[in-house]
mmCIF file of C-alpha atoms in Angstrom:
data_model
loop_
_atom_site.group_PDB
_atom_site.id
_atom_site.type_symbol
_atom_site.label_atom_id
_atom_site.label_comp_id
_atom_site.label_asym_id
_atom_site.label_seq_id
_atom_site.Cartn_x
_atom_site.Cartn_y
_atom_site.Cartn_z
ATOM 1 C CA UNK A 8 -7.025 -27.544 6.084
ATOM 2 C CA UNK A 9 -4.830 -24.591 8.836
ATOM 3 C CA UNK A 10 -5.502 -22.979 11.234
ATOM 4 C CA UNK A 11 -7.513 -19.870 9.145
ATOM 5 C CA UNK A 12 -8.160 -20.779 5.961
ATOM 6 C CA UNK A 13 -10.312 -24.042 5.576
ATOM 7 C CA UNK A 14 -9.699 -24.937 1.830
ATOM 8 C CA UNK A 15 -8.591 -28.192 1.936
ATOM 9 C CA UNK A 16 -5.094 -29.486 0.084
ATOM 10 C CA UNK A 17 -5.462 -28.779 -3.805
ATOM 11 C CA UNK A 18 -7.938 -26.445 -3.342
ATOM 12 C CA UNK A 19 -5.718 -22.982 -4.124
ATOM 13 C CA UNK A 20 -2.893 -22.761 -6.829
ATOM 14 C CA UNK A 21 0.721 -22.488 -6.586
ATOM 15 C CA UNK A 22 -0.240 -19.643 -7.435
ATOM 16 C CA UNK A 23 -2.014 -16.166 -4.680
ATOM 17 C CA UNK A 24 -3.194 -13.322 -5.717
ATOM 18 C CA UNK A 25 -3.806 -11.820 -2.580
ATOM 19 C CA UNK A 26 -5.990 -8.263 -1.938
ATOM 20 C CA UNK A 27 -6.936 -6.870 1.187
ATOM 21 C CA UNK A 28 -10.471 -6.421 1.211
ATOM 22 C CA UNK A 29 -12.341 -10.028 0.233
ATOM 23 C CA UNK A 30 -14.779 -7.757 -1.234
ATOM 24 C CA UNK A 31 -12.148 -7.042 -3.439
ATOM 25 C CA UNK A 32 -11.358 -10.552 -3.699
ATOM 26 C CA UNK A 33 -14.740 -11.884 -4.920
ATOM 27 C CA UNK A 34 -14.912 -8.753 -7.728
ATOM 28 C CA UNK A 35 -11.829 -10.105 -9.214
ATOM 29 C CA UNK A 36 -12.588 -14.038 -9.082
ATOM 30 C CA UNK A 37 -16.413 -13.623 -10.979
ATOM 31 C CA UNK A 38 -15.252 -10.587 -13.482
ATOM 32 C CA UNK A 39 -10.974 -12.941 -14.474
ATOM 33 C CA UNK A 40 -11.429 -15.550 -13.852
ATOM 34 C CA UNK A 41 -13.308 -18.567 -15.251
ATOM 35 C CA UNK A 42 -15.056 -21.262 -13.083
ATOM 36 C CA UNK A 43 -13.804 -19.249 -10.353
ATOM 37 C CA UNK A 44 -15.141 -21.426 -6.623
ATOM 38 C CA UNK A 45 -14.818 -20.460 -3.809
ATOM 39 C CA UNK A 46 -13.112 -22.701 -1.338
ATOM 40 C CA UNK A 47 -12.322 -20.155 1.984
ATOM 41 C CA UNK A 48 -15.363 -18.216 3.766
ATOM 42 C CA UNK A 49 -14.009 -18.592 7.720
ATOM 43 C CA UNK A 50 -14.057 -15.490 9.626
ATOM 44 C CA UNK A 51 -15.427 -13.998 5.594
ATOM 45 C CA UNK A 52 -11.639 -13.829 3.872
ATOM 46 C CA UNK A 53 -12.859 -15.125 0.536
ATOM 47 C CA UNK A 54 -10.847 -17.618 -1.268
ATOM 48 C CA UNK A 55 -11.665 -18.150 -5.399
ATOM 49 C CA UNK A 56 -9.687 -20.781 -7.221
ATOM 50 C CA UNK A 57 -10.024 -20.491 -11.137
ATOM 51 C CA UNK A 58 -8.831 -20.459 -14.337
ATOM 52 C CA UNK A 59 -6.740 -17.540 -16.199
ATOM 53 C CA UNK A 60 -6.346 -18.414 -19.820
ATOM 54 C CA UNK A 61 -6.587 -21.966 -18.670
ATOM 55 C CA UNK A 62 -4.776 -21.761 -15.652
ATOM 56 C CA UNK A 63 -4.766 -21.926 -12.167
ATOM 57 C CA UNK A 64 -4.668 -19.105 -9.768
ATOM 58 C CA UNK A 65 -5.877 -18.399 -6.820
ATOM 59 C CA UNK A 66 -7.033 -15.466 -5.637
ATOM 60 C CA UNK A 67 -7.496 -14.542 -1.778
ATOM 61 C CA UNK A 68 -8.143 -11.387 0.542
ATOM 62 C CA UNK A 69 -4.942 -10.414 3.230
ATOM 63 C CA UNK A 70 -6.803 -8.025 5.986
ATOM 64 C CA UNK A 71 -5.085 -5.515 7.552
ATOM 65 C CA UNK A 72 -1.724 -4.652 8.352
ATOM 66 C CA UNK A 73 0.622 -7.106 9.126
ATOM 67 C CA UNK A 74 -0.959 -9.394 11.677
ATOM 68 C CA UNK A 75 -3.438 -10.648 9.552
ATOM 69 C CA UNK A 76 -1.674 -10.925 5.438
ATOM 70 C CA UNK A 77 0.951 -12.496 8.343
ATOM 71 C CA UNK A 78 -0.914 -14.571 9.177
ATOM 72 C CA UNK A 79 -2.558 -15.706 6.070
ATOM 73 C CA UNK A 80 0.894 -15.666 3.468
ATOM 74 C CA UNK A 81 2.408 -17.770 6.189
ATOM 75 C CA UNK A 82 -0.082 -20.322 5.664
ATOM 76 C CA UNK A 83 -1.266 -20.260 2.148
ATOM 77 C CA UNK A 84 3.764 -20.704 1.702
ATOM 78 C CA UNK A 85 3.749 -23.244 4.455
ATOM 79 C CA UNK A 86 0.146 -24.693 4.523
ATOM 80 C CA UNK A 87 -0.250 -24.954 0.501
ATOM 81 C CA UNK A 88 2.374 -24.842 -0.879
ATOM 82 C CA UNK A 89 1.928 -21.891 -2.818
ATOM 83 C CA UNK A 90 5.074 -20.207 -3.959
ATOM 84 C CA UNK A 91 3.861 -17.439 -5.544
ATOM 85 C CA UNK A 92 1.987 -14.277 -3.159
ATOM 86 C CA UNK A 93 1.389 -10.678 -4.940
ATOM 87 C CA UNK A 94 -0.626 -8.541 -3.061
ATOM 88 C CA UNK A 95 -2.298 -6.529 -4.928
ATOM 89 C CA UNK A 96 -3.182 -2.854 -2.497
ATOM 90 C CA UNK A 97 -4.641 0.723 -2.688
ATOM 91 C CA UNK A 98 -1.627 3.616 -1.366
ATOM 92 C CA UNK A 99 -1.366 6.523 -0.157
ATOM 93 C CA UNK A 100 0.418 8.763 -2.342
ATOM 94 C CA UNK A 101 3.110 10.482 0.327
ATOM 95 C CA UNK A 102 4.038 13.383 -2.893
ATOM 96 C CA UNK A 103 2.598 16.237 -6.001
ATOM 97 C CA UNK A 104 4.880 13.474 -7.952
ATOM 98 C CA UNK A 105 2.163 10.822 -8.200
ATOM 99 C CA UNK A 106 -0.732 10.950 -9.411
ATOM 100 C CA UNK A 107 -4.246 8.938 -8.762
ATOM 101 C CA UNK A 108 -5.499 6.169 -10.504
ATOM 102 C CA UNK A 109 -0.244 5.672 -10.624
ATOM 103 C CA UNK A 110 0.119 1.763 -10.395
ATOM 104 C CA UNK A 111 3.554 1.398 -9.045
ATOM 105 C CA UNK A 112 5.763 -1.907 -8.225
ATOM 106 C CA UNK A 113 7.171 -2.406 -4.018
ATOM 107 C CA UNK A 114 11.187 -2.413 -5.251
ATOM 108 C CA UNK A 115 11.181 -2.293 -1.175
ATOM 109 C CA UNK A 116 8.883 -1.902 2.043
ATOM 110 C CA UNK A 117 10.648 0.448 4.786
ATOM 111 C CA UNK A 118 9.080 -0.352 8.284
ATOM 112 C CA UNK A 119 9.626 0.771 11.647
ATOM 113 C CA UNK A 120 7.799 -2.754 12.507
ATOM 114 C CA UNK A 121 8.861 -5.264 15.287
ATOM 115 C CA UNK A 122 7.498 -7.736 12.745
ATOM 116 C CA UNK A 123 10.284 -9.113 10.956
ATOM 117 C CA UNK A 124 12.421 -8.829 14.002
ATOM 118 C CA UNK A 125 10.439 -11.022 16.262
ATOM 119 C CA UNK A 126 8.932 -12.792 14.261
ATOM 120 C CA UNK A 127 11.833 -14.251 11.366
ATOM 121 C CA UNK A 128 15.390 -13.502 13.398
ATOM 122 C CA UNK A 129 15.211 -10.807 10.205
ATOM 123 C CA UNK A 130 17.123 -7.172 11.351
ATOM 124 C CA UNK A 131 15.975 -4.855 8.347
ATOM 125 C CA UNK A 132 13.412 -2.135 8.438
ATOM 126 C CA UNK A 133 13.885 -2.000 4.616
ATOM 127 C CA UNK A 134 13.589 -5.396 2.564
ATOM 128 C CA UNK A 135 13.137 -6.559 -1.053
ATOM 129 C CA UNK A 136 10.494 -8.164 -2.973
ATOM 130 C CA UNK A 137 11.932 -12.281 -3.338
ATOM 131 C CA UNK A 138 12.380 -14.587 -5.954
ATOM 132 C CA UNK A 139 12.511 -12.673 -9.517
ATOM 133 C CA UNK A 140 8.268 -12.408 -9.584
ATOM 134 C CA UNK A 141 9.746 -8.183 -9.361
ATOM 135 C CA UNK A 142 11.502 -8.553 -12.822
ATOM 136 C CA UNK A 143 8.139 -10.702 -14.004
ATOM 137 C CA UNK A 144 6.168 -7.278 -12.924
ATOM 138 C CA UNK A 145 8.595 -4.319 -14.374
ATOM 139 C CA UNK A 146 8.679 -6.865 -18.282
ATOM 140 C CA UNK A 147 4.305 -7.548 -18.324
ATOM 141 C CA UNK A 148 3.956 -4.707 -17.294
ATOM 142 C CA UNK A 149 6.022 -2.854 -20.129
ATOM 143 C CA UNK A 150 4.866 -5.822 -22.867
ATOM 144 C CA UNK A 151 1.270 -4.842 -21.606
ATOM 145 C CA UNK A 152 1.925 -1.089 -22.206
ATOM 146 C CA UNK A 153 1.415 -0.226 -18.164
ATOM 147 C CA UNK A 154 2.395 2.850 -17.621
ATOM 148 C CA UNK A 155 3.092 1.627 -13.863
ATOM 149 C CA UNK A 156 6.061 3.685 -11.501
ATOM 150 C CA UNK A 157 8.777 0.953 -9.398
ATOM 151 C CA UNK A 158 9.275 2.531 -6.103
ATOM 152 C CA UNK A 159 10.323 2.605 -2.491
ATOM 153 C CA UNK A 160 7.033 2.970 -0.062
ATOM 154 C CA UNK A 161 6.713 2.917 4.163
ATOM 155 C CA UNK A 162 4.762 -0.003 5.491
ATOM 156 C CA UNK A 163 3.256 1.354 8.047
ATOM 157 C CA UNK A 164 1.776 -0.774 11.247
ATOM 158 C CA UNK A 165 -0.082 3.012 11.503
ATOM 159 C CA UNK A 166 -3.385 4.858 10.077
ATOM 160 C CA UNK A 167 -4.243 7.241 12.011
ATOM 161 C CA UNK A 168 -0.982 9.344 14.297
ATOM 162 C CA UNK A 169 -0.971 12.495 15.655
ATOM 163 C CA UNK A 170 1.876 13.970 14.107
ATOM 164 C CA UNK A 171 0.852 15.024 10.460
ATOM 165 C CA UNK A 172 4.618 14.966 9.129
ATOM 166 C CA UNK A 173 6.108 12.228 7.380
ATOM 167 C CA UNK A 174 7.437 9.772 8.933
ATOM 168 C CA UNK A 175 11.830 10.283 9.312
ATOM 169 C CA UNK A 176 11.614 6.219 7.789
ATOM 170 C CA UNK A 177 10.142 7.300 4.285
ATOM 171 C CA UNK A 178 12.609 10.469 3.965
ATOM 172 C CA UNK A 179 15.136 8.068 5.034
ATOM 173 C CA UNK A 180 14.770 5.573 2.184
ATOM 174 C CA UNK A 181 12.277 7.356 0.319
ATOM 175 C CA UNK A 182 9.373 5.880 -0.161
ATOM 176 C CA UNK A 183 6.923 7.597 -2.530
ATOM 177 C CA UNK A 184 3.364 6.134 -0.353
ATOM 178 C CA UNK A 185 2.195 3.963 2.867
ATOM 179 C CA UNK A 186 0.391 1.451 2.549
ATOM 180 C CA UNK A 187 0.281 -1.112 5.481
ATOM 181 C CA UNK A 188 0.993 -5.010 3.985
ATOM 182 C CA UNK A 189 3.342 -5.771 2.038
ATOM 183 C CA UNK A 190 6.549 -6.000 4.269
ATOM 184 C CA UNK A 191 4.643 -8.276 6.105
ATOM 185 C CA UNK A 192 4.560 -10.398 3.421
ATOM 186 C CA UNK A 193 8.273 -10.000 2.947
ATOM 187 C CA UNK A 194 9.007 -10.929 4.978
ATOM 188 C CA UNK A 195 7.255 -14.299 4.920
ATOM 189 C CA UNK A 196 8.522 -15.063 1.625
ATOM 190 C CA UNK A 197 12.234 -13.906 2.636
ATOM 191 C CA UNK A 198 12.349 -16.551 5.977
ATOM 192 C CA UNK A 199 10.556 -19.754 4.398
ATOM 193 C CA UNK A 200 12.557 -18.990 0.585
ATOM 194 C CA UNK A 201 10.034 -18.242 -1.046
ATOM 195 C CA UNK A 202 8.045 -16.038 -4.252
ATOM 196 C CA UNK A 203 6.414 -13.151 -3.150
ATOM 197 C CA UNK A 204 5.882 -9.155 -4.938
ATOM 198 C CA UNK A 205 3.675 -5.987 -4.737
ATOM 199 C CA UNK A 206 1.829 -4.099 -6.784
ATOM 200 C CA UNK A 207 -0.236 -0.866 -5.962
ATOM 201 C CA UNK A 208 -2.620 1.585 -7.488
ATOM 202 C CA UNK A 209 -2.346 5.234 -5.851
ATOM 203 C CA UNK A 210 -5.848 5.480 -3.603
ATOM 204 C CA UNK A 211 -3.900 8.927 -2.416
ATOM 205 C CA UNK A 212 -2.860 11.899 -2.752
ATOM 206 C CA UNK A 213 -1.569 12.851 1.128
ATOM 207 C CA UNK A 214 -0.515 16.929 1.021
ATOM 208 C CA UNK A 215 -3.739 17.241 -1.367
ATOM 209 C CA UNK A 216 -6.737 14.899 -0.050
ATOM 210 C CA UNK A 217 -6.964 13.599 -2.835
ATOM 211 C CA UNK A 218 -8.635 10.472 -3.386
ATOM 212 C CA UNK A 219 -10.388 8.560 -5.648
ATOM 213 C CA UNK A 220 -14.599 7.705 -5.123
ATOM 214 C CA UNK A 221 -15.525 5.119 -4.499
ATOM 215 C CA UNK A 222 -17.796 4.749 -7.969
ATOM 216 C CA UNK A 223 -14.303 4.996 -10.026
ATOM 217 C CA UNK A 224 -12.000 2.450 -7.681
ATOM 218 C CA UNK A 225 -13.261 -0.319 -9.534
ATOM 219 C CA UNK A 226 -12.098 0.888 -12.581
ATOM 220 C CA UNK A 227 -8.538 2.625 -11.557
ATOM 221 C CA UNK A 228 -7.878 -1.052 -9.847
ATOM 222 C CA UNK A 229 -8.444 -2.892 -13.453
ATOM 223 C CA UNK A 230 -4.770 -2.171 -14.969
ATOM 224 C CA UNK A 231 -3.473 -3.425 -12.071
ATOM 225 C CA UNK A 232 -5.182 -6.123 -11.501
ATOM 226 C CA UNK A 233 -4.997 -7.216 -15.361
ATOM 227 C CA UNK A 234 -1.245 -6.932 -14.349
ATOM 228 C CA UNK A 235 -1.367 -9.171 -11.634
ATOM 229 C CA UNK A 236 -2.620 -11.885 -13.497
ATOM 230 C CA UNK A 237 -0.569 -11.849 -16.519
ATOM 231 C CA UNK A 238 3.030 -11.415 -13.728
ATOM 232 C CA UNK A 239 0.741 -14.468 -12.101
ATOM 233 C CA UNK A 240 0.828 -16.778 -15.259
ATOM 234 C CA UNK A 241 3.729 -16.313 -16.958
ATOM 235 C CA UNK A 242 5.309 -17.430 -13.307
ATOM 236 C CA UNK A 243 3.282 -20.796 -13.424
#
């Protein structure tokens, strides 16, 4: 057990899929894994371990923002010997070059956050995925004929802001979309020498105020979930 995760040693797999929402973790476990077992429900953050095509995979929530994913990914890496975390989530498109339901593989995460600097002394304001899992996801997308886009994203500490304009850092690094966790995950993995990647589904187009309806959301996320599971399976 760690401070925030009550699973016992051996109950969490070496590869973890990490959505933000605990209910999304539950949905994936119940619909994509065999013999899924709930191994953590502390603070309502559900973690399930089950089998996917004969290999053990864990899916569990990160919560929202760097402080939350920073805690959970760090404890997974250090207390449970997890080798690879694939974040799966949604993002808002900064540009109409993106469409609802597009699947993005994050090439770099840029952020104004002080998380990496004060946690690990990492001064970079842009951090890449860590380890070979990024390439595995790209190769798997091609094999599965899943149409993906590879893009830089803006990882923001802020969901609501006074200034409606695209933040300067997103323009600087040509970030097509915004989310709130990838930079923190990549920073932890870089510091610890672990593997980490992020796959996102575009759920909102910010300039046009388009968004995926609640009814369509689970269906919309299916290609991303399948891509993450197949990539995780290959990495084991």
